[in-house]
mmCIF file of C-alpha atoms in Angstrom:
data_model
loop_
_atom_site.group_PDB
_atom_site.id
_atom_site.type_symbol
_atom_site.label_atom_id
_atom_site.label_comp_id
_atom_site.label_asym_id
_atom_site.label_seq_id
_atom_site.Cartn_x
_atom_site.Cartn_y
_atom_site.Cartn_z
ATOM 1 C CA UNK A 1 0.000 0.000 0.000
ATOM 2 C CA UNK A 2 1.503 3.481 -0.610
ATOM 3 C CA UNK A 3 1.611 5.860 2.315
ATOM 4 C CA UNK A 4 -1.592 8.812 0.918
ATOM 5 C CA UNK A 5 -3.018 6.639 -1.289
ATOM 6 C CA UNK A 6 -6.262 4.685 -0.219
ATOM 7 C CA UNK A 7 -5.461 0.596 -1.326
ATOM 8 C CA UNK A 8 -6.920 -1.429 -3.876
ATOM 9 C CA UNK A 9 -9.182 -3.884 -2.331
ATOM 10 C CA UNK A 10 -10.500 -7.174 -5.000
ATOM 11 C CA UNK A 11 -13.705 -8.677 -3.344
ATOM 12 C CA UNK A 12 -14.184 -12.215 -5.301
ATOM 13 C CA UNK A 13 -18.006 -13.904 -5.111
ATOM 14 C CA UNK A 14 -18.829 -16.722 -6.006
ATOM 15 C CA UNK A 15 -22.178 -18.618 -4.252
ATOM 16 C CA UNK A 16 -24.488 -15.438 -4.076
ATOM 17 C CA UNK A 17 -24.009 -16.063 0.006
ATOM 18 C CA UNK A 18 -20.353 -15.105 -0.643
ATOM 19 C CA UNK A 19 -20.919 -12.062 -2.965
ATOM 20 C CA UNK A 20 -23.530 -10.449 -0.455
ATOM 21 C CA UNK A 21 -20.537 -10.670 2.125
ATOM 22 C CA UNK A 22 -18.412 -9.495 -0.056
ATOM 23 C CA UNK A 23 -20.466 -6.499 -0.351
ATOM 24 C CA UNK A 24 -21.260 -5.743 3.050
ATOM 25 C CA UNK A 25 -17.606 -6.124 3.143
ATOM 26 C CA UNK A 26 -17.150 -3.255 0.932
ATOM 27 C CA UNK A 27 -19.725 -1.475 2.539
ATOM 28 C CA UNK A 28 -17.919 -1.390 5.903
ATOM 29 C CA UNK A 29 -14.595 -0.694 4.031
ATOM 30 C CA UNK A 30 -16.395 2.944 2.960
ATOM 31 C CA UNK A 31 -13.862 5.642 1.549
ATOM 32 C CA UNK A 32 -10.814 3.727 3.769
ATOM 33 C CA UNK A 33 -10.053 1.938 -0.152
ATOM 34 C CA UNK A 34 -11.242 1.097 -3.368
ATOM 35 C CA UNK A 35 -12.943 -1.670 -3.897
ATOM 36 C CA UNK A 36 -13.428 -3.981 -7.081
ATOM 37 C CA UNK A 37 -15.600 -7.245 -7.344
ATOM 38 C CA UNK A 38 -15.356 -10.441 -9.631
ATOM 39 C CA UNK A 39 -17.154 -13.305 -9.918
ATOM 40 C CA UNK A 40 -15.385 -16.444 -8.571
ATOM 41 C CA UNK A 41 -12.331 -17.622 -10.965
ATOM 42 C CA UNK A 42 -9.521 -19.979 -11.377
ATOM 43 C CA UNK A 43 -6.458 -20.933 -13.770
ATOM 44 C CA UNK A 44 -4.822 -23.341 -15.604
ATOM 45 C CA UNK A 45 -6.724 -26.013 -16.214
ATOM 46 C CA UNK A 46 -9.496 -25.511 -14.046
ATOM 47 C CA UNK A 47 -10.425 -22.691 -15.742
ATOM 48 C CA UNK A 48 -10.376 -24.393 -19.247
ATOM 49 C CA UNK A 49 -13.149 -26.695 -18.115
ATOM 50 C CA UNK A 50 -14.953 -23.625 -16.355
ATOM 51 C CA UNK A 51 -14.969 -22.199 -19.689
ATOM 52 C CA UNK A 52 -16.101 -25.171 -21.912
ATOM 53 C CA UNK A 53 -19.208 -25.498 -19.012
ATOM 54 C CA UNK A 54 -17.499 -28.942 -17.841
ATOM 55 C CA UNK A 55 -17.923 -26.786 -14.027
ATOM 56 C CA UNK A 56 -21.335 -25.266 -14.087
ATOM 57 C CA UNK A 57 -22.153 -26.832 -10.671
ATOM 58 C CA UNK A 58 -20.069 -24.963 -9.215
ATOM 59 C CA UNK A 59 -19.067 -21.724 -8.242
ATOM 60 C CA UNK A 60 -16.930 -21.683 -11.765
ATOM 61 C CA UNK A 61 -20.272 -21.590 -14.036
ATOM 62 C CA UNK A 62 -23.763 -21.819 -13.967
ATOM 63 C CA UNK A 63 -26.519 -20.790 -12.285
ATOM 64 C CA UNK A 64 -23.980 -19.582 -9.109
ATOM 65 C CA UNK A 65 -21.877 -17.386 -11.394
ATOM 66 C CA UNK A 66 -25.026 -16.088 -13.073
ATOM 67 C CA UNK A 67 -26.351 -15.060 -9.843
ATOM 68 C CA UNK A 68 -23.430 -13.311 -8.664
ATOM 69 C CA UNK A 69 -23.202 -11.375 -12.369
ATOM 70 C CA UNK A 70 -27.180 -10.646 -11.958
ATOM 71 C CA UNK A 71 -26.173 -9.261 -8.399
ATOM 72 C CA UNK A 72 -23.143 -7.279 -9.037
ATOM 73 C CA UNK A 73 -24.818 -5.529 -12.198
ATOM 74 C CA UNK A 74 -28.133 -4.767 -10.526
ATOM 75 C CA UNK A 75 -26.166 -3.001 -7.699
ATOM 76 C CA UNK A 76 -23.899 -1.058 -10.180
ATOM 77 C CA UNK A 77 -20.978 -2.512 -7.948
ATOM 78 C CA UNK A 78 -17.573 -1.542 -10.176
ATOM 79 C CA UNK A 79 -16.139 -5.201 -11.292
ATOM 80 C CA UNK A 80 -12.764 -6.180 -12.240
ATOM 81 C CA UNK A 81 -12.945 -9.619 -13.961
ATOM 82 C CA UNK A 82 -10.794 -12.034 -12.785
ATOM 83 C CA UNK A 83 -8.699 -8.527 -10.983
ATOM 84 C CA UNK A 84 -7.038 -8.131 -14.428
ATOM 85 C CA UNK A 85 -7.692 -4.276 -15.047
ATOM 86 C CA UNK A 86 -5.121 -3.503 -11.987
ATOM 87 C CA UNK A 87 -2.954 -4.444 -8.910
ATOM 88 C CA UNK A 88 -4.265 -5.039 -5.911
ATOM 89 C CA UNK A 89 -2.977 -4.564 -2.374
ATOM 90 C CA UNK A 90 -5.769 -6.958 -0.759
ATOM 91 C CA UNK A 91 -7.971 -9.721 -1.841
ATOM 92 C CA UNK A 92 -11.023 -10.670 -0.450
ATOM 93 C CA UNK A 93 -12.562 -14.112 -0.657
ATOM 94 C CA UNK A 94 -15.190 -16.342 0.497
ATOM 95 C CA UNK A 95 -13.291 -19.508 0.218
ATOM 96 C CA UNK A 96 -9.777 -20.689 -0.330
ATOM 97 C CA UNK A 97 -10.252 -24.573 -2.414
ATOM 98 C CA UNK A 98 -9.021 -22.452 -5.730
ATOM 99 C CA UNK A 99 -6.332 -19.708 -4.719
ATOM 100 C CA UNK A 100 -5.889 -18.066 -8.460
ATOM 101 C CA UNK A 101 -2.574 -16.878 -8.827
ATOM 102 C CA UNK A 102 -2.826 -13.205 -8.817
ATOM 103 C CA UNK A 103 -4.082 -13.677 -5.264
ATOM 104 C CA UNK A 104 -1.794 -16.216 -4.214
ATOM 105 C CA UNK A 105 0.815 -12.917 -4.771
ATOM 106 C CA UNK A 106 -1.021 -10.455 -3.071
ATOM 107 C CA UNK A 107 -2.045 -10.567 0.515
ATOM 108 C CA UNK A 108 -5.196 -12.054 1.118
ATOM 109 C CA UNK A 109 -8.057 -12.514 3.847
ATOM 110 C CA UNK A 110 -10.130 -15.400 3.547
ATOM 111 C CA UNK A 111 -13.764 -15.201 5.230
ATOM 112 C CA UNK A 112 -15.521 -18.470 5.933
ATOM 113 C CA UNK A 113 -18.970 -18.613 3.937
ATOM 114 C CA UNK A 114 -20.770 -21.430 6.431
ATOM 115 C CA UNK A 115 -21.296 -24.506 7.113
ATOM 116 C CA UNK A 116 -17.764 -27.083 5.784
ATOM 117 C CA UNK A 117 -19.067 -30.517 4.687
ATOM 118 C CA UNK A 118 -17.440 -33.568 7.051
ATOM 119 C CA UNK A 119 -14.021 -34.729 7.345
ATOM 120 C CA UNK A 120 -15.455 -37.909 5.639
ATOM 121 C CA UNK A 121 -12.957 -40.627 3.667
ATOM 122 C CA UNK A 122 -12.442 -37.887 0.790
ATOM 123 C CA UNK A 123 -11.361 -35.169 3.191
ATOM 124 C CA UNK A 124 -8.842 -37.467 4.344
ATOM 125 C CA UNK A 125 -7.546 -38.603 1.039
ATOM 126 C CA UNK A 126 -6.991 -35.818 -0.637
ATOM 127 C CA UNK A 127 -5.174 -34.207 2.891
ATOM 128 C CA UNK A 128 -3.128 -37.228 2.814
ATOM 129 C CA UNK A 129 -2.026 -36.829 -0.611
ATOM 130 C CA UNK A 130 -2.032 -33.459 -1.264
ATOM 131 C CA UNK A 131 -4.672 -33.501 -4.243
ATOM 132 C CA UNK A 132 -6.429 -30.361 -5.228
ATOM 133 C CA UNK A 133 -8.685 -29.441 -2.279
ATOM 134 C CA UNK A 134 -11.688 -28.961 -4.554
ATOM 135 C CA UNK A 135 -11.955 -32.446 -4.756
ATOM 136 C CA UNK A 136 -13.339 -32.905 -0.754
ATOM 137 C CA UNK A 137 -14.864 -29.525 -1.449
ATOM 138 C CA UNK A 138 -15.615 -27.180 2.210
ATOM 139 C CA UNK A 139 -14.171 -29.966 4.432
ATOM 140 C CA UNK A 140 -10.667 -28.372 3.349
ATOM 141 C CA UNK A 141 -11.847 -24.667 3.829
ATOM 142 C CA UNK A 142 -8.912 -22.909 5.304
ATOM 143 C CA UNK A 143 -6.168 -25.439 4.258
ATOM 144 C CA UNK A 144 -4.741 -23.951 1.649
ATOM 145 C CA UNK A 145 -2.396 -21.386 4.187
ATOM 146 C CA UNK A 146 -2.019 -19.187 1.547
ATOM 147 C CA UNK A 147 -4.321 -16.355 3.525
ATOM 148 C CA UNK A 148 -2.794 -13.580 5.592
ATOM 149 C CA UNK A 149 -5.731 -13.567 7.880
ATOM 150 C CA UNK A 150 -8.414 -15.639 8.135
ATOM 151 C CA UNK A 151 -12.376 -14.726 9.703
ATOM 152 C CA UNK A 152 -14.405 -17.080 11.364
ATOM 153 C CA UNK A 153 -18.164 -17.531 12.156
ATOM 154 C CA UNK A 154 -17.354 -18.238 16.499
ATOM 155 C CA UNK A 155 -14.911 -19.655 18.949
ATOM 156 C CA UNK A 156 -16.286 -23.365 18.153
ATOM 157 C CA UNK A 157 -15.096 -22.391 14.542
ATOM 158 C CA UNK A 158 -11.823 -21.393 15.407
ATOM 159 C CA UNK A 159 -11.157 -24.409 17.824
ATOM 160 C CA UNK A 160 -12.536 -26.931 14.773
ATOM 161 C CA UNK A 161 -10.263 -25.520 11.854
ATOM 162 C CA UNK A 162 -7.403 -25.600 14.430
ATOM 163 C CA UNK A 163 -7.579 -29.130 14.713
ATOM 164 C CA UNK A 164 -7.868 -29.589 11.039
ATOM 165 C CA UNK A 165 -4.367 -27.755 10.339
ATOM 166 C CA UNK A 166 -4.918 -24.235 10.363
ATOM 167 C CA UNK A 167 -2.564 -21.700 11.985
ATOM 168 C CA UNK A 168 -4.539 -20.484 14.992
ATOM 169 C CA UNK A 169 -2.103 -16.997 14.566
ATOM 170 C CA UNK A 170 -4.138 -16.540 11.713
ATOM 171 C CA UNK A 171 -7.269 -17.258 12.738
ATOM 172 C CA UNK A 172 -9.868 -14.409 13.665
ATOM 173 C CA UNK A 173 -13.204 -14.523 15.746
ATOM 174 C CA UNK A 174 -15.416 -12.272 13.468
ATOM 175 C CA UNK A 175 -18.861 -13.680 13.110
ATOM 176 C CA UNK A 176 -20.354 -14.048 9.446
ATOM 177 C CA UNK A 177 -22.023 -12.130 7.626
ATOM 178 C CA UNK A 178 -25.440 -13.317 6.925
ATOM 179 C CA UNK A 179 -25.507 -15.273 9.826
ATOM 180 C CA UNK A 180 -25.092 -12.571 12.773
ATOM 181 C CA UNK A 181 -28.118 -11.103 13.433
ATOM 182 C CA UNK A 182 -30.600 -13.814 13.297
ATOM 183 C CA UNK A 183 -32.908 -12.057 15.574
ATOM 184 C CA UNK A 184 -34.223 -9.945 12.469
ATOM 185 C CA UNK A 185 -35.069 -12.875 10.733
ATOM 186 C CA UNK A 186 -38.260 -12.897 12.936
ATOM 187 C CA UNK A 187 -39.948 -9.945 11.634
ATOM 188 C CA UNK A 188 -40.524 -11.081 8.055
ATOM 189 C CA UNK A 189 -43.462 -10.990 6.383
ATOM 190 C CA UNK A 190 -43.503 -15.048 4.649
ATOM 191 C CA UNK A 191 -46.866 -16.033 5.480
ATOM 192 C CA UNK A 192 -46.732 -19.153 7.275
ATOM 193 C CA UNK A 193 -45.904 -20.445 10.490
ATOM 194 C CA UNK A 194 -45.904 -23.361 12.884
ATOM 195 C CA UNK A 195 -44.636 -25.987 10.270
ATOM 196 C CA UNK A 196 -41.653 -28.651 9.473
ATOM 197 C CA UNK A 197 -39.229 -27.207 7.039
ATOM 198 C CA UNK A 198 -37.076 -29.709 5.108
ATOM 199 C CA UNK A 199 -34.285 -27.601 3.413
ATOM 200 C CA UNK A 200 -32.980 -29.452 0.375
ATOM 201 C CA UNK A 201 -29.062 -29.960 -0.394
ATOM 202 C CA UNK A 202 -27.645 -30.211 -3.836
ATOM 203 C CA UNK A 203 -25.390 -33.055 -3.155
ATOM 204 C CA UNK A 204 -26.442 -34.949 -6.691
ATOM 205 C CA UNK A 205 -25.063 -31.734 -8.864
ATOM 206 C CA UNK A 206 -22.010 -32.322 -7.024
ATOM 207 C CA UNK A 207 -21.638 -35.631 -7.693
ATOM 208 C CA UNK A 208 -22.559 -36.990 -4.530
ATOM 209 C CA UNK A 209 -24.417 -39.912 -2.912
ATOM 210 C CA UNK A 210 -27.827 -38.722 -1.735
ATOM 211 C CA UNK A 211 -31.235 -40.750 -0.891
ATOM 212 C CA UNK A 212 -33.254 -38.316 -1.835
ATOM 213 C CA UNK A 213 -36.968 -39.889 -0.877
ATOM 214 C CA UNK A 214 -35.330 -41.217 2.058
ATOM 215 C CA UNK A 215 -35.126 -37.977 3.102
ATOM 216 C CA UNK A 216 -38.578 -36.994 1.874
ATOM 217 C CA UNK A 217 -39.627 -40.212 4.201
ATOM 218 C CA UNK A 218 -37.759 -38.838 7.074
ATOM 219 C CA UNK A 219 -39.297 -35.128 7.124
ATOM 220 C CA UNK A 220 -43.110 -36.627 6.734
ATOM 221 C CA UNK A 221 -42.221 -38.592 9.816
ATOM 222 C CA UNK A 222 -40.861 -35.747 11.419
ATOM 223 C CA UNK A 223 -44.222 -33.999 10.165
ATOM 224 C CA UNK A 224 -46.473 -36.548 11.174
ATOM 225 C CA UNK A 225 -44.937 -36.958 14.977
ATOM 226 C CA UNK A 226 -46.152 -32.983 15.602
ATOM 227 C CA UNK A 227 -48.858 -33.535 13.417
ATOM 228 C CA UNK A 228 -47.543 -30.097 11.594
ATOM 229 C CA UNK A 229 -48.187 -29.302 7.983
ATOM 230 C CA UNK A 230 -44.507 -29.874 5.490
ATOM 231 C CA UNK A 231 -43.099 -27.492 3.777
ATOM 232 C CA UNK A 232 -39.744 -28.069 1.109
ATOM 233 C CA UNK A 233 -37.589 -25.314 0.148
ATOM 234 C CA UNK A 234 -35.635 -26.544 -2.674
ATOM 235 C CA UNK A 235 -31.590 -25.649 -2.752
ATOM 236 C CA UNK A 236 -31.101 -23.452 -5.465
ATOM 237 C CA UNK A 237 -28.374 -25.186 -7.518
ATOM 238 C CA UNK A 238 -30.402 -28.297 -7.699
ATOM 239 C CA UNK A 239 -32.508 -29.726 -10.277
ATOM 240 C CA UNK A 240 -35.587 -28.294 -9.434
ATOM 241 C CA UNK A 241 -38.054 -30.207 -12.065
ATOM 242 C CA UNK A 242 -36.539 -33.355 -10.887
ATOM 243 C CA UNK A 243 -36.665 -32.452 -7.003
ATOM 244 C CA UNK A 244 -40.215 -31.380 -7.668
ATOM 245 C CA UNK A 245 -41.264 -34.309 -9.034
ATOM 246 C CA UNK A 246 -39.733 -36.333 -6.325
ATOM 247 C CA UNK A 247 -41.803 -34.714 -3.386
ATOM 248 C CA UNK A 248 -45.094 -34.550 -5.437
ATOM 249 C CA UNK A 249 -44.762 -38.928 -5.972
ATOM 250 C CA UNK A 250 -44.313 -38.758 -2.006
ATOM 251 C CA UNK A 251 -45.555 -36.167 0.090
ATOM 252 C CA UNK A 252 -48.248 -34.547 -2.766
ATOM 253 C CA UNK A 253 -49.772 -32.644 0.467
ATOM 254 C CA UNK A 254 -46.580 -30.943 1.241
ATOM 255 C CA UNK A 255 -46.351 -27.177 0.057
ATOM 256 C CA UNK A 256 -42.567 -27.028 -2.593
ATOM 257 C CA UNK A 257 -41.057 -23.430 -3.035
ATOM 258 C CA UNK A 258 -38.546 -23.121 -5.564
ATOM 259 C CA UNK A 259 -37.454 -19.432 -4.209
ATOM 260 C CA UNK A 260 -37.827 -17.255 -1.353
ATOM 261 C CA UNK A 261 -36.209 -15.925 1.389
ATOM 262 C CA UNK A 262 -34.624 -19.462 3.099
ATOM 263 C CA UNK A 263 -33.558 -17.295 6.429
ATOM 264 C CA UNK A 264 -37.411 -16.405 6.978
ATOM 265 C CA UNK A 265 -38.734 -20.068 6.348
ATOM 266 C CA UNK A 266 -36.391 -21.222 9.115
ATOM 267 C CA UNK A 267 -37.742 -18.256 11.601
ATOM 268 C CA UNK A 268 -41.337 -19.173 11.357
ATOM 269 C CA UNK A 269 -40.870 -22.920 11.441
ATOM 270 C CA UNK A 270 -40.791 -25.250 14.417
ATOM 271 C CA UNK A 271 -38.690 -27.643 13.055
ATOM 272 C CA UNK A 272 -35.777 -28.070 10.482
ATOM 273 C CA UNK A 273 -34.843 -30.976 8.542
ATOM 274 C CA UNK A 274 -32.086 -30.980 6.299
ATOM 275 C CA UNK A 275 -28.595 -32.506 5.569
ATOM 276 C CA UNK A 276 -25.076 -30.957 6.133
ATOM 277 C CA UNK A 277 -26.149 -27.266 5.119
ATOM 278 C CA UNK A 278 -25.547 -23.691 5.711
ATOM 279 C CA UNK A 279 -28.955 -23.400 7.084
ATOM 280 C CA UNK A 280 -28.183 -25.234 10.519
ATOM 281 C CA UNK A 281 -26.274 -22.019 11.599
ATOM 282 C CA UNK A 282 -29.178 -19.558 11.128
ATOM 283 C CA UNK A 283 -31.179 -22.501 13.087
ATOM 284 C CA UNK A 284 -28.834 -23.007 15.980
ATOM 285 C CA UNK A 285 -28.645 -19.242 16.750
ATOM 286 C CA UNK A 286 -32.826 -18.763 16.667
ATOM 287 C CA UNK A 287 -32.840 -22.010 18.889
ATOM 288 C CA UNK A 288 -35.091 -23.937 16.279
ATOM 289 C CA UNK A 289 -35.295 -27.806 16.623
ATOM 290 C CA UNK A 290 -33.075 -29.171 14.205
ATOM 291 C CA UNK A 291 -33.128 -32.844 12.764
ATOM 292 C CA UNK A 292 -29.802 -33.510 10.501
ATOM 293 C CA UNK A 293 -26.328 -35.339 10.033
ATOM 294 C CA UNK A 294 -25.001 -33.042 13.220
ATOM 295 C CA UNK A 295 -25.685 -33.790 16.883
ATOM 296 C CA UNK A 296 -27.099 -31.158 19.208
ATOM 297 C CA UNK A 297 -23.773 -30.765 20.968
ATOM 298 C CA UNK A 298 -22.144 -30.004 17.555
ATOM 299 C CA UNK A 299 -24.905 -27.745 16.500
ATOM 300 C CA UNK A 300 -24.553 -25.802 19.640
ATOM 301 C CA UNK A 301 -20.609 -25.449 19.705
ATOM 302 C CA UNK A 302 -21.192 -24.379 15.901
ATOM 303 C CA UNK A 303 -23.626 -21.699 16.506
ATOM 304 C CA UNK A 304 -22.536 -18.685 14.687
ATOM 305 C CA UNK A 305 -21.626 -15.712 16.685
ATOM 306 C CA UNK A 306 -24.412 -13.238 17.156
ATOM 307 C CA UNK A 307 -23.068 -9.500 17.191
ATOM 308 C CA UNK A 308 -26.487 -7.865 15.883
ATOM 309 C CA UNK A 309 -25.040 -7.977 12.485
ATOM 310 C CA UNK A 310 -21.302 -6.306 12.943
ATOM 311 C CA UNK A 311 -19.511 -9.074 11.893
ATOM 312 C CA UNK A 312 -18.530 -7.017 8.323
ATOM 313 C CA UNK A 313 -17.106 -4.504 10.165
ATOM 314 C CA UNK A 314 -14.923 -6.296 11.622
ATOM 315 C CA UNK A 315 -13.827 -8.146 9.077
ATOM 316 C CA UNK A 316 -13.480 -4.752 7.414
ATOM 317 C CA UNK A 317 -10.744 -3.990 10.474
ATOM 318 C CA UNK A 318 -8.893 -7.079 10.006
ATOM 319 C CA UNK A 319 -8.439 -5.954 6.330
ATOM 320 C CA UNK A 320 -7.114 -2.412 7.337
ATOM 321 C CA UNK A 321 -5.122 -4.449 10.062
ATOM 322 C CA UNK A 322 -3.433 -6.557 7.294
ATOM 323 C CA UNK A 323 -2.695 -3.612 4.635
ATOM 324 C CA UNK A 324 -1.403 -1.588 7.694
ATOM 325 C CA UNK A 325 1.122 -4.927 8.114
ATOM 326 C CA UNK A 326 1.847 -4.343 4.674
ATOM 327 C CA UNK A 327 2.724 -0.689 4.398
ATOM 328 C CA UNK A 328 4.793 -1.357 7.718
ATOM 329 C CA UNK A 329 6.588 -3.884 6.087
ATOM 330 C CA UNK A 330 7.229 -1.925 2.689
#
């Protein structure tokens, strides 16, 4: 960073979770730097198959870049593709299972999104032999080391990515974004309340095992115990015409939303079913009855930190913090 000049600051998306961070981020930053965005990307290879569509479950392509395009352009947020127009003094990103090479030479705060998926046989094969950590997806959030800082949702966070390899000198206690001020969730104006929620996963698009009416079976049992009426909220990178189909052949009573606010489905409900997902966190903290692959001690050391929605400002400090290291150091 040079001394009278505000930094260059590269916010990367990528799930539309990730980009709305990113640009509460931002927001927090103010007139302390300037600040570009760009959709998730990658190099080398990778980024050949992005290109050809071989990746558009991911965060490379498809409906999850779309998103974050649709969202950048509709808030006439200034975007850099792939930070090529300039150099930066800090990036910004959601995850770290593809560093990209310009950011691998800058310095770099990684922010975790959500919810990692398990340290399952995968996570401990690809560890073990050093493959690219895209291929156990989230379970290897933070283990690439190339971040100068990295911002967690809590303390249970911290202690969990600590045992999985991280450098707890680099770890920070932020809180998320998104997932700090779950209070406000309450006053929404989705018009039902008093049911079971089963919140989808899109496991299949990622080429993952997944019973799918086994789960359908397990949230009309769930249903049926508090004799409450079922509502599915399908994930949105899944297949919805298939998923639809699914639930109609076994639960044809339940009610199926494609879209809508997720957050305010989980406020009104009295129960939540789902898999390993994001939407546990926001479930934990508003002290909903949860039914998935954690236990309630998990769940409860997991619960995100609740700071009534500061969490981007202080992830906004630990970015001044690190370009302050920098300018020291220069």
């Amino acid at each position: 960073m040079h001394v009278g000049k505000q930094p260059a600051v590269l916010l990367v998306g990528g799930t539309l979770n990730q980009t709305k961070m990113m640009h509460q981020i931002a927001g927090a930053l103010g007139d302390r730097a300037h600040c570009w965005f760009s959709p998730f990307y990658a190099d080398g290879y990778v980024r050949w198959l992005a290109e050809r569509g071989f990746l558009d479950t991911t965060i490379l392509g498809g409906q999850a870049k779309a998103a974050t395009e649709r969202y950048l352009a509709e808030h006439d947020l200034p975007v850099d593709d792939r930070g090529e127009a300039r150099a930066y003094d800090l990036v910004v990103m959601g995850t770290d299972l593809v560093v990209p090479r310009n950011v691998a030479a800058t310095r770099f705060v990684l922010v975790q999104e959500g919810m990692t998926d398990p340290e399952g046989w995968l996570y401990r094969v690809v560890k073990g032999l050093r493959l690219p950590r895209f291929y156990a997806n989230t379970a290897m959030t933070g283990l690439s080391h190339a971040y100068d800082r990295f911002c967690v949702a809590g303390e249970g966070w911290q202690a969990r990515f600590v045992t999985k390899g991280c450098d707890p000198d680099k770890i920070v206690v932020t809180g998320m974004p998104n997932f700090d001020h779950c209070a406000a969730l309450l006053d929404n104006d989705f018009p039902h309340h008093g049911y079971v929620l089963a919140a989808t996963i899109s496991l299949r698009e990622t080429f993952k095992y997944e019973d799918r009416n086994a789960f359908i079976r397990m949230a009309q049992d769930v249903a049926r115990v508090g004799d409450k009426p079922l509502l599915f909220k399908l994930h949105p990178n899944e297949n919805h015409d298939r998923a639809r189909r699914e639930i109609e052949a076994l639960a044809p009573d339940a009610l199926i939303f494609e879209r809508g606010h997720t957050d305010h489905m989980i406020a009104n409900c009295d129960v939540l079913v789902t898999r390993y997902s994001s939407v546990v966190l926001v479930a934990a903290a508003l002290g909903k009855h949860i039914v998935s692959d954690l236990d309630a001690k998990t769940l409860a050391r997991l619960a995100p930190l609740q700071n009534g929605g500061t969490s981007c400002e202080a992830i906004a400090d630990v970015c001044l913090d690190v370009l302050q290291d920098r300018a020291v150091a220069a």
